[in-house]
């Protein structure tokens, strides 16, 4: 799962096609957010604590929302 994150595709779009939505900093932040999320899910896999799993989903969504809000402030 760690090697199949969408950030790999986003990086290719940035490098090959000059996609300005992505920057190295944003890709790093996205990778960190997704890594944290995946680690949380792996840790919760055995307990199957649905409340904590939903909290992990909420946290990663909020991190991406914060990044997106910051992006629009740059334009």
Coordinates of C-alpha atoms in Angstrom, one line a residue, residues 25-49:
X25 CA 6.6 20.4 -0.8
X26 CA 2.9 19.5 -1.3
X27 CA 3.8 16.0 -2.5
X28 CA 6.0 15.5 0.6
X29 CA 3.2 16.8 2.8
X30 CA 0.7 14.5 1.1
X31 CA 3.1 11.5 1.4
X32 CA 3.4 12.2 5.1
X33 CA -0.3 12.5 5.6
X34 CA -1.0 9.2 3.7
X35 CA 1.9 7.4 5.5
X36 CA 0.4 8.5 8.9
X37 CA -3.0 7.3 7.8
X38 CA -1.8 3.9 6.6
X39 CA 0.2 3.3 9.8
X40 CA -2.9 4.1 11.9
X41 CA -5.0 1.7 9.9
X42 CA -2.4 -1.0 10.2
X43 CA -2.2 -0.5 13.9
X44 CA -6.0 -0.7 14.2
X45 CA -6.3 -3.7 11.9
X46 CA -6.3 -6.2 14.7
X47 CA -8.6 -4.3 17.0
X48 CA -11.0 -3.3 14.3
X49 CA -11.9 -0.3 16.3

